[in-house]
mmCIF file of C-alpha atoms in Angstrom:
data_model
loop_
_atom_site.group_PDB
_atom_site.id
_atom_site.type_symbol
_atom_site.label_atom_id
_atom_site.label_comp_id
_atom_site.label_asym_id
_atom_site.label_seq_id
_atom_site.Cartn_x
_atom_site.Cartn_y
_atom_site.Cartn_z
ATOM 1 C CA MET A 1 17.684 -16.073 -10.644
ATOM 2 C CA MET A 2 18.031 -12.166 -10.128
ATOM 3 C CA GLU A 3 20.477 -10.309 -12.144
ATOM 4 C CA TYR A 4 21.560 -6.978 -10.826
ATOM 5 C CA GLY A 5 24.356 -5.977 -12.981
ATOM 6 C CA TYR A 6 27.286 -5.261 -10.665
ATOM 7 C CA ALA A 7 30.413 -7.116 -9.485
ATOM 8 C CA MET A 8 29.699 -10.223 -7.439
ATOM 9 C CA GLN A 9 30.760 -9.869 -3.684
ATOM 10 C CA MET A 10 31.811 -13.075 -1.585
ATOM 11 C CA GLU A 11 31.060 -11.579 1.632
ATOM 12 C CA SER A 12 28.253 -9.513 3.116
ATOM 13 C CA PRO A 13 28.936 -5.724 2.989
ATOM 14 C CA PHE A 14 27.123 -5.368 6.186
ATOM 15 C CA HIS A 15 28.733 -6.072 9.705
ATOM 16 C CA ILE A 16 26.275 -6.243 12.685
ATOM 17 C CA PRO A 17 27.634 -6.939 15.954
ATOM 18 C CA HIS A 18 27.373 -10.164 17.705
ATOM 19 C CA GLU A 19 25.265 -8.589 20.664
ATOM 20 C CA ASP A 20 22.798 -7.209 18.291
ATOM 21 C CA VAL A 21 22.449 -10.593 16.378
ATOM 22 C CA GLU A 22 21.861 -12.249 19.691
ATOM 23 C CA ALA A 23 19.320 -9.819 20.403
ATOM 24 C CA LEU A 24 17.277 -10.479 17.227
ATOM 25 C CA ASN A 25 17.809 -14.368 17.706
ATOM 26 C CA SER A 26 16.161 -14.012 21.237
ATOM 27 C CA SER A 27 12.932 -12.974 19.411
ATOM 28 C CA LYS A 28 10.561 -15.827 18.744
ATOM 29 C CA ALA A 29 8.940 -14.286 15.989
ATOM 30 C CA PHE A 30 12.014 -13.501 14.155
ATOM 31 C CA LEU A 31 13.253 -16.939 14.543
ATOM 32 C CA ALA A 32 9.879 -18.358 13.175
ATOM 33 C CA LEU A 33 10.373 -15.856 10.304
ATOM 34 C CA ARG A 34 13.860 -17.258 9.463
ATOM 35 C CA ARG A 35 12.501 -20.882 9.404
ATOM 36 C CA CYS A 36 9.660 -19.750 7.211
ATOM 37 C CA LEU A 37 11.926 -18.149 4.814
ATOM 38 C CA ALA A 38 14.126 -21.232 4.958
ATOM 39 C CA GLY A 39 11.168 -23.298 3.737
ATOM 40 C CA ASP A 40 10.741 -25.332 6.793
ATOM 41 C CA ALA A 41 7.447 -27.111 6.352
ATOM 42 C CA GLU A 42 6.760 -27.224 10.099
ATOM 43 C CA TYR A 43 6.734 -23.381 10.360
ATOM 44 C CA VAL A 44 4.300 -20.986 8.598
ATOM 45 C CA LEU A 45 4.392 -17.201 8.232
ATOM 46 C CA LEU A 46 0.749 -15.868 9.017
ATOM 47 C CA SER A 47 0.319 -12.904 6.750
ATOM 48 C CA PRO A 48 -3.282 -11.637 6.781
ATOM 49 C CA ALA A 49 -4.085 -8.249 5.491
ATOM 50 C CA PRO A 50 -3.064 -6.261 8.647
ATOM 51 C CA ARG A 51 -4.835 -3.262 9.937
ATOM 52 C CA ALA A 52 -4.104 -0.056 8.130
ATOM 53 C CA GLY A 53 -2.567 1.404 11.297
ATOM 54 C CA SER A 54 0.043 -1.383 11.824
ATOM 55 C CA LEU A 55 3.349 -2.095 10.307
ATOM 56 C CA SER A 56 3.832 -5.275 12.470
ATOM 57 C CA ARG A 57 3.267 -8.954 11.063
ATOM 58 C CA PRO A 58 2.266 -11.659 13.455
ATOM 59 C CA VAL A 59 4.409 -14.775 13.031
ATOM 60 C CA SER A 60 3.034 -17.979 14.372
ATOM 61 C CA GLN A 61 4.251 -21.815 14.761
ATOM 62 C CA ALA A 62 2.105 -24.135 13.016
ATOM 63 C CA SER A 63 3.406 -27.344 14.807
ATOM 64 C CA PRO A 64 5.206 -27.905 18.192
ATOM 65 C CA THR A 65 7.694 -30.213 16.445
ATOM 66 C CA PRO A 66 11.188 -29.160 17.228
ATOM 67 C CA PRO A 67 12.644 -27.013 14.468
ATOM 68 C CA GLN A 68 15.920 -27.511 12.564
ATOM 69 C CA PRO A 69 18.917 -25.521 13.990
ATOM 70 C CA LEU A 70 19.520 -22.256 12.315
ATOM 71 C CA SER A 71 23.113 -23.626 11.127
ATOM 72 C CA SER A 72 21.285 -25.996 8.719
ATOM 73 C CA LEU A 73 19.344 -23.209 7.028
ATOM 74 C CA ALA A 74 22.148 -22.599 4.409
ATOM 75 C CA THR A 75 21.630 -25.969 2.999
ATOM 76 C CA ASN A 76 17.956 -25.867 2.532
ATOM 77 C CA LYS A 77 16.621 -25.966 -0.976
ATOM 78 C CA HIS A 78 14.707 -22.736 -0.527
ATOM 79 C CA ASN A 79 17.794 -20.867 0.375
ATOM 80 C CA SER A 80 19.746 -21.879 -2.962
ATOM 81 C CA PHE A 81 22.534 -19.563 -3.985
ATOM 82 C CA CYS A 82 23.598 -18.542 -7.352
ATOM 83 C CA ALA A 83 26.506 -20.251 -9.140
ATOM 84 C CA THR A 84 28.867 -17.620 -8.109
ATOM 85 C CA HIS A 85 27.816 -17.364 -4.381
ATOM 86 C CA SER A 86 27.621 -21.134 -3.871
ATOM 87 C CA GLN A 87 31.288 -20.923 -3.664
ATOM 88 C CA CYS A 88 31.232 -19.041 -0.341
ATOM 89 C CA THR A 89 32.233 -20.668 2.879
ATOM 90 C CA GLN A 90 29.647 -22.083 5.076
ATOM 91 C CA GLN A 91 30.066 -19.115 7.622
ATOM 92 C CA ALA A 92 29.575 -16.584 4.772
ATOM 93 C CA LYS A 93 26.255 -18.103 3.655
ATOM 94 C CA GLN A 94 24.876 -18.043 7.255
ATOM 95 C CA THR A 95 25.892 -14.396 7.146
ATOM 96 C CA TRP A 96 24.154 -13.824 3.839
ATOM 97 C CA LEU A 97 21.143 -15.686 5.031
ATOM 98 C CA LEU A 98 20.837 -13.571 8.294
ATOM 99 C CA HIS A 99 21.245 -10.124 6.432
ATOM 100 C CA ARG A 100 18.634 -11.342 3.916
ATOM 101 C CA ASP A 101 16.034 -12.346 6.830
ATOM 102 C CA ILE A 102 16.599 -8.859 8.448
ATOM 103 C CA LEU A 103 15.856 -7.129 5.178
ATOM 104 C CA HIS A 104 12.838 -9.305 4.818
ATOM 105 C CA ALA A 105 11.706 -8.373 8.244
ATOM 106 C CA LEU A 106 11.943 -4.719 7.389
ATOM 107 C CA ILE A 107 10.753 -4.308 3.708
ATOM 108 C CA MET A 108 7.830 -6.862 3.671
ATOM 109 C CA PRO A 109 5.662 -4.997 6.119
ATOM 110 C CA VAL A 110 6.080 -1.918 3.966
ATOM 111 C CA VAL A 111 5.062 -3.938 1.041
ATOM 112 C CA THR A 112 1.983 -5.165 2.813
ATOM 113 C CA LEU A 113 0.997 -1.636 3.852
ATOM 114 C CA PHE A 114 1.275 -0.557 0.350
ATOM 115 C CA SER A 115 -0.986 -3.514 -0.822
ATOM 116 C CA ARG A 116 -3.415 -2.498 1.724
ATOM 117 C CA ALA A 117 -3.310 1.141 0.836
ATOM 118 C CA SER A 118 -4.010 0.146 -2.755
ATOM 119 C CA THR A 119 -7.023 -1.843 -1.839
ATOM 120 C CA LEU A 120 -8.350 0.723 0.030
ATOM 121 C CA ALA A 121 -7.801 3.398 -2.495
ATOM 122 C CA SER A 122 -9.427 1.332 -5.218
ATOM 123 C CA ALA A 123 -12.588 0.700 -3.051
ATOM 124 C CA ALA A 124 -12.774 4.548 -2.293
ATOM 125 C CA LEU A 125 -12.308 5.637 -5.933
ATOM 126 C CA CYS A 126 -14.271 2.735 -7.468
ATOM 127 C CA THR A 127 -11.698 2.134 -10.131
ATOM 128 C CA GLN A 128 -9.020 -0.511 -10.727
ATOM 129 C CA ARG A 129 -6.602 1.705 -12.510
ATOM 130 C CA SER A 130 -3.304 1.931 -10.907
ATOM 131 C CA SER A 131 -2.620 5.434 -12.238
ATOM 132 C CA ASP A 132 -5.670 6.640 -10.469
ATOM 133 C CA LEU A 133 -5.040 5.219 -6.855
ATOM 134 C CA GLU A 134 -2.918 8.085 -5.873
ATOM 135 C CA LEU A 135 -5.881 10.381 -5.956
ATOM 136 C CA ALA A 136 -7.117 8.916 -2.672
ATOM 137 C CA PHE A 137 -4.110 10.472 -0.832
ATOM 138 C CA SER A 138 -2.825 14.006 -0.512
ATOM 139 C CA GLY A 139 0.279 15.897 0.892
ATOM 140 C CA GLU A 140 3.236 13.575 2.110
ATOM 141 C CA SER A 141 1.027 10.524 1.897
ATOM 142 C CA ARG A 142 0.405 10.926 -1.772
ATOM 143 C CA SER A 143 4.173 11.443 -2.379
ATOM 144 C CA ALA A 144 4.995 8.198 -0.378
ATOM 145 C CA PHE A 145 2.389 6.182 -2.101
ATOM 146 C CA ILE A 146 3.696 7.303 -5.516
ATOM 147 C CA GLY A 147 7.239 6.546 -4.669
ATOM 148 C CA LEU A 148 6.600 3.108 -3.266
ATOM 149 C CA GLN A 149 4.281 2.293 -6.187
ATOM 150 C CA CYS A 150 7.180 3.097 -8.563
ATOM 151 C CA PHE A 151 9.705 1.268 -6.761
ATOM 152 C CA LEU A 152 7.807 -1.758 -5.613
ATOM 153 C CA THR A 153 6.660 -2.320 -9.349
ATOM 154 C CA GLU A 154 10.417 -2.009 -10.581
ATOM 155 C CA GLU A 155 11.926 -4.045 -7.817
ATOM 156 C CA ALA A 156 9.261 -6.409 -6.899
ATOM 157 C CA ASP A 157 11.678 -9.539 -6.631
ATOM 158 C CA TRP A 158 14.125 -7.590 -4.365
ATOM 159 C CA CYS A 159 11.253 -6.353 -2.204
ATOM 160 C CA ARG A 160 10.138 -9.896 -1.560
ATOM 161 C CA THR A 161 13.794 -11.135 -1.264
ATOM 162 C CA ARG A 162 13.431 -13.745 -4.180
ATOM 163 C CA GLY A 163 16.308 -15.497 -5.670
ATOM 164 C CA CYS A 164 19.766 -15.704 -4.380
ATOM 165 C CA PRO A 165 20.182 -14.551 -0.647
ATOM 166 C CA ALA A 166 23.568 -12.950 -1.311
ATOM 167 C CA CYS A 167 22.453 -11.081 -4.641
ATOM 168 C CA VAL A 168 19.474 -9.846 -2.563
ATOM 169 C CA VAL A 169 21.710 -8.388 -0.022
ATOM 170 C CA ALA A 170 24.326 -7.043 -2.168
ATOM 171 C CA ALA A 171 21.386 -5.318 -4.272
ATOM 172 C CA THR A 172 20.893 -3.208 -1.175
ATOM 173 C CA LEU A 173 23.643 -0.845 -2.080
ATOM 174 C CA SER A 174 23.060 -0.736 -5.777
ATOM 175 C CA THR A 175 20.823 2.411 -5.841
ATOM 176 C CA ASP A 176 19.925 5.164 -3.322
ATOM 177 C CA SER A 177 16.332 4.225 -3.646
ATOM 178 C CA HIS A 178 17.229 0.794 -2.224
ATOM 179 C CA ILE A 179 19.147 2.445 0.841
ATOM 180 C CA ARG A 180 16.520 4.912 1.555
ATOM 181 C CA LEU A 181 13.732 2.312 1.677
ATOM 182 C CA VAL A 182 15.798 0.346 4.103
ATOM 183 C CA ILE A 183 16.484 3.009 6.348
ATOM 184 C CA ALA A 184 12.853 4.361 6.104
ATOM 185 C CA ALA A 185 11.732 0.646 7.241
ATOM 186 C CA SER A 186 14.107 0.603 10.067
ATOM 187 C CA LEU A 187 12.982 4.004 11.333
ATOM 188 C CA LEU A 188 9.465 2.771 10.909
ATOM 189 C CA SER A 189 9.946 -0.391 13.034
ATOM 190 C CA THR A 190 11.175 1.844 15.983
ATOM 191 C CA ALA A 191 8.415 4.711 15.609
ATOM 192 C CA ASN A 192 5.402 4.525 18.013
ATOM 193 C CA VAL A 193 3.334 5.779 15.072
ATOM 194 C CA ALA A 194 3.897 2.300 13.619
ATOM 195 C CA THR A 195 0.887 1.106 15.622
ATOM 196 C CA PRO A 196 -1.262 4.025 16.358
ATOM 197 C CA THR A 197 -4.317 2.088 17.056
ATOM 198 C CA GLN A 198 -2.729 -0.623 19.247
ATOM 199 C CA GLU A 199 -2.072 0.186 22.950
ATOM 200 C CA ASP A 200 -0.124 -2.453 25.100
ATOM 201 C CA PRO A 201 -0.562 -5.782 23.430
ATOM 202 C CA PRO A 202 -1.183 -9.063 25.190
ATOM 203 C CA GLN A 203 1.928 -11.262 25.868
ATOM 204 C CA GLY A 204 0.688 -13.776 23.362
ATOM 205 C CA ILE A 205 0.619 -11.021 20.416
ATOM 206 C CA SER A 206 3.967 -9.540 21.493
ATOM 207 C CA ASP A 207 5.416 -12.883 21.150
ATOM 208 C CA ARG A 208 4.447 -13.101 17.753
ATOM 209 C CA THR A 209 5.262 -9.602 16.618
ATOM 210 C CA LEU A 210 8.617 -8.746 14.791
ATOM 211 C CA PRO A 211 11.053 -6.731 17.042
ATOM 212 C CA PRO A 212 12.295 -3.222 16.101
ATOM 213 C CA ILE A 213 15.204 -3.556 13.877
ATOM 214 C CA PRO A 214 17.504 -0.430 14.169
ATOM 215 C CA HIS A 215 20.465 -2.642 14.013
ATOM 216 C CA ILE A 216 20.812 -2.136 10.327
ATOM 217 C CA LEU A 217 21.503 1.484 10.370
ATOM 218 C CA PRO A 218 25.063 1.525 11.530
ATOM 219 C CA ALA A 219 25.907 -1.403 9.363
ATOM 220 C CA LEU A 220 24.455 0.419 6.372
ATOM 221 C CA GLN A 221 26.139 3.407 7.170
ATOM 222 C CA ARG A 222 29.441 1.932 7.283
ATOM 223 C CA ALA A 223 28.883 -0.167 4.013
ATOM 224 C CA VAL A 224 27.882 3.096 2.118
ATOM 225 C CA ILE A 225 30.819 4.814 3.275
ATOM 226 C CA ASN A 226 33.177 2.055 2.523
ATOM 227 C CA ASP A 227 31.677 1.504 -0.798
ATOM 228 C CA PRO A 228 33.763 3.203 -3.642
ATOM 229 C CA PHE A 229 30.635 3.615 -5.877
ATOM 230 C CA TRP A 230 29.140 6.316 -3.280
ATOM 231 C CA GLU A 231 32.344 8.167 -2.992
ATOM 232 C CA GLY A 232 32.892 8.664 0.725
ATOM 233 C CA SER A 233 30.788 9.788 3.814
ATOM 234 C CA GLU A 234 29.150 13.045 2.291
ATOM 235 C CA ILE A 235 26.384 11.113 0.380
ATOM 236 C CA TRP A 236 25.272 9.460 3.580
ATOM 237 C CA GLY A 237 23.809 12.631 5.328
ATOM 238 C CA TYR A 238 21.937 13.249 1.871
ATOM 239 C CA ILE A 239 20.446 9.662 1.721
ATOM 240 C CA LEU A 240 19.482 9.756 5.391
ATOM 241 C CA SER A 241 17.645 13.052 4.928
ATOM 242 C CA ARG A 242 15.526 11.836 2.108
ATOM 243 C CA ALA A 243 14.906 8.470 3.801
ATOM 244 C CA THR A 244 13.634 10.492 7.014
ATOM 245 C CA GLN A 245 11.145 12.280 4.650
ATOM 246 C CA LEU A 246 10.080 8.877 3.161
ATOM 247 C CA SER A 247 9.489 7.507 6.610
ATOM 248 C CA ALA A 248 7.366 10.578 7.540
ATOM 249 C CA GLY A 249 5.415 10.156 4.264
ATOM 250 C CA ILE A 250 4.779 6.361 5.099
ATOM 251 C CA GLN A 251 3.575 7.490 8.582
ATOM 252 C CA ALA A 252 1.070 10.023 6.918
ATOM 253 C CA LEU A 253 0.233 7.154 4.613
ATOM 254 C CA ILE A 254 -0.725 5.027 7.693
ATOM 255 C CA THR A 255 -3.083 7.624 9.073
ATOM 256 C CA GLU A 256 -4.677 8.286 5.608
ATOM 257 C CA CYS A 257 -5.354 4.302 5.426
ATOM 258 C CA ILE A 258 -7.136 4.439 8.729
ATOM 259 C CA ASN A 259 -9.302 7.309 7.577
ATOM 260 C CA LEU A 260 -10.081 5.443 4.032
ATOM 261 C CA GLU A 261 -10.730 2.279 5.991
ATOM 262 C CA SER A 262 -13.235 3.948 7.922
ATOM 263 C CA LEU A 263 -14.945 5.421 4.975
ATOM 264 C CA VAL A 264 -15.225 2.315 2.772
ATOM 265 C CA SER A 265 -16.179 0.146 5.875
ATOM 266 C CA SER A 266 -18.923 2.592 7.083
ATOM 267 C CA PRO A 267 -22.653 1.311 6.098
ATOM 268 C CA THR A 268 -24.473 3.002 3.420
ATOM 269 C CA THR A 269 -26.698 5.682 4.616
ATOM 270 C CA THR A 270 -30.372 5.377 4.157
ATOM 271 C CA ASP A 271 -32.893 8.194 3.344
ATOM 272 C CA ARG A 272 -34.463 9.679 6.413
ATOM 273 C CA PRO A 273 -38.091 10.169 6.418
ATOM 274 C CA ASP A 274 -37.650 14.207 6.481
ATOM 275 C CA SER A 275 -35.374 14.141 3.363
ATOM 276 C CA LYS A 276 -36.671 15.578 0.038
ATOM 277 C CA ARG A 277 -38.480 13.368 -2.148
ATOM 278 C CA GLY A 278 -37.915 13.139 -5.997
ATOM 279 C CA LEU A 279 -40.793 14.199 -8.255
ATOM 280 C CA THR A 280 -41.610 10.394 -9.162
ATOM 281 C CA HIS A 281 -40.055 8.253 -6.698
ATOM 282 C CA PRO A 282 -38.401 8.771 -3.083
ATOM 283 C CA SER A 283 -35.074 7.325 -4.227
ATOM 284 C CA VAL A 284 -34.601 9.762 -7.012
ATOM 285 C CA PRO A 285 -32.229 12.546 -6.235
ATOM 286 C CA PHE A 286 -34.292 15.399 -7.960
ATOM 287 C CA VAL A 287 -36.743 17.928 -6.674
ATOM 288 C CA ALA A 288 -39.522 19.899 -8.082
ATOM 289 C CA SER A 289 -37.081 22.943 -8.263
ATOM 290 C CA GLY A 290 -34.768 21.093 -10.671
ATOM 291 C CA GLN A 291 -32.054 20.940 -8.036
ATOM 292 C CA VAL A 292 -30.125 17.909 -7.227
ATOM 293 C CA VAL A 293 -30.227 16.839 -3.536
ATOM 294 C CA GLU A 294 -26.868 17.429 -2.001
ATOM 295 C CA GLN A 295 -25.325 14.362 -0.585
ATOM 296 C CA LYS A 296 -23.203 14.481 2.465
ATOM 297 C CA GLY A 297 -20.181 12.611 3.147
ATOM 298 C CA VAL A 298 -16.330 12.626 2.621
ATOM 299 C CA LYS A 299 -15.581 14.503 -0.559
ATOM 300 C CA LEU A 300 -12.552 12.904 -2.694
ATOM 301 C CA ARG A 301 -11.275 13.912 -6.065
ATOM 302 C CA LYS A 302 -13.409 11.915 -8.494
ATOM 303 C CA SER A 303 -11.637 9.557 -11.001
ATOM 304 C CA LYS A 304 -12.577 9.637 -14.619
ATOM 305 C CA LEU A 305 -14.630 6.516 -14.250
ATOM 306 C CA ALA A 306 -16.555 8.102 -11.348
ATOM 307 C CA LYS A 307 -17.356 11.484 -13.530
ATOM 308 C CA ARG A 308 -18.556 9.226 -16.221
ATOM 309 C CA GLN A 309 -20.891 7.277 -13.889
ATOM 310 C CA LEU A 310 -22.134 10.626 -12.561
ATOM 311 C CA ARG A 311 -22.888 12.036 -16.098
ATOM 312 C CA LEU A 312 -24.649 8.872 -16.726
ATOM 313 C CA ARG A 313 -26.806 9.173 -13.597
ATOM 314 C CA ASP A 314 -27.759 13.018 -14.358
ATOM 315 C CA GLU A 315 -28.679 11.666 -17.802
ATOM 316 C CA GLU A 316 -30.955 9.147 -16.480
ATOM 317 C CA VAL A 317 -32.613 11.567 -14.014
ATOM 318 C CA GLU A 318 -33.278 14.177 -16.866
ATOM 319 C CA LEU A 319 -34.764 11.414 -18.870
ATOM 320 C CA MET A 320 -37.007 10.355 -16.402
ATOM 321 C CA ARG A 321 -38.017 14.010 -15.657
ATOM 322 C CA ARG A 322 -38.969 14.349 -19.107
ATOM 323 C CA VAL A 323 -41.110 11.202 -19.219
ATOM 324 C CA ALA A 324 -42.846 12.353 -16.228
ATOM 325 C CA MET A 325 -43.469 15.715 -17.699
ATOM 326 C CA GLN A 326 -44.713 14.156 -20.800
ATOM 327 C CA CYS A 327 -47.030 11.754 -18.979
ATOM 328 C CA TRP A 328 -48.613 14.617 -16.931
ATOM 329 C CA ALA A 329 -48.853 17.073 -19.747
ATOM 330 C CA LYS A 330 -50.755 14.318 -21.955
ATOM 331 C CA ALA A 331 -53.174 13.724 -18.897
ATOM 332 C CA GLN A 332 -53.811 17.538 -17.839
ATOM 333 C CA VAL A 333 -52.902 19.842 -20.471
ATOM 334 C CA PRO A 334 -55.431 20.411 -23.444
ATOM 335 C CA LYS A 335 -54.261 19.227 -26.836
ATOM 336 C CA ASN A 336 -53.923 22.426 -28.373
ATOM 337 C CA LEU A 337 -51.478 23.637 -25.740
ATOM 338 C CA ARG A 338 -49.401 20.386 -25.104
ATOM 339 C CA GLY A 339 -47.009 21.077 -27.858
ATOM 340 C CA ASP A 340 -45.757 24.285 -26.274
ATOM 341 C CA VAL A 341 -45.384 22.630 -22.895
ATOM 342 C CA LEU A 342 -43.529 19.808 -24.174
ATOM 343 C CA ALA A 343 -41.453 22.161 -26.564
ATOM 344 C CA PHE A 344 -42.700 20.480 -29.464
ATOM 345 C CA GLY A 345 -44.551 23.662 -31.122
ATOM 346 C CA GLU A 346 -43.435 25.864 -33.737
ATOM 347 C CA SER A 347 -42.228 28.382 -31.062
ATOM 348 C CA LYS A 348 -39.237 26.220 -30.298
ATOM 349 C CA ARG A 349 -36.012 28.008 -31.178
ATOM 350 C CA ASN A 350 -33.884 26.131 -33.897
ATOM 351 C CA ARG A 351 -30.372 25.436 -33.629
ATOM 352 C CA SER A 352 -27.783 27.218 -35.745
ATOM 353 C CA LEU A 353 -24.147 27.043 -36.272
ATOM 354 C CA THR A 354 -23.299 30.302 -34.511
ATOM 355 C CA CYS A 355 -25.909 29.782 -31.626
ATOM 356 C CA PRO A 356 -26.419 26.197 -30.659
#
């Protein structure tokens, strides 16, 4: 059970018009999502790792058996309310559940996008440290990634709508970060950039795609204005402005994810016949002049682990070069000159404290 530390409300602070609710309920995907959240075993939510360019999640039915009516969802054990909100009326509970399901449909695609972005960044940077993953992004996308990383870590239960449905909905007004994310998710659901790699989908796919959900914005605005904690309507413009920036950052993050996915999924380049050969083996990136062969590709800021691996590789190449030089000198250079060639003679300069 989640504890959010504010006064309990017995009714939802959001008021969505009846026609908007009917429009949502006309979506097969949204109805399937509701039954999935209610714990109906005959319905499942398919949530594979989505393409980096998409914020929509397909929802599919696993059984043709007729579902239970939506009016009975409030009595399902997976929709259990806390001790306080269990005293609400049946109509109030259904409203809490509807608003919880709308929040889930908005927030979970963003959570899935962040999870995919983290996986791609980890693969691109060759590191598992969460503090280094932001280095794979830049500009607005990096700011959005850091903001999502902090918020999703601190509010994991709320982002996944775990616990009492009424507590989850009421917590939306607890901080400006919650409000910003809901606004940004609603803007993303109506933005064309949400699916940049997908054109007109087939009818079967569109039936399994969650619809745009702009209905929450007017209800959220009225709730913020009427909430005494937020002190009137002036704060709404400020929060909306920051939410718009977050939405733009997430859109940039989607584009960055597409580029990263192309990078990490591209096959490893092989040496061409006309490429420069190493001194002792073709695969050694070292030429006779002592220069390292420049490797082409997308340049990313190296993490600490990557820098350490590069340093170890350079040390290995240098060791192989010295071994090759020693073998060559032992076979070709006269014994009396071998020490000078290998820097073992008396002419070698000694190290000092002032001149290492």
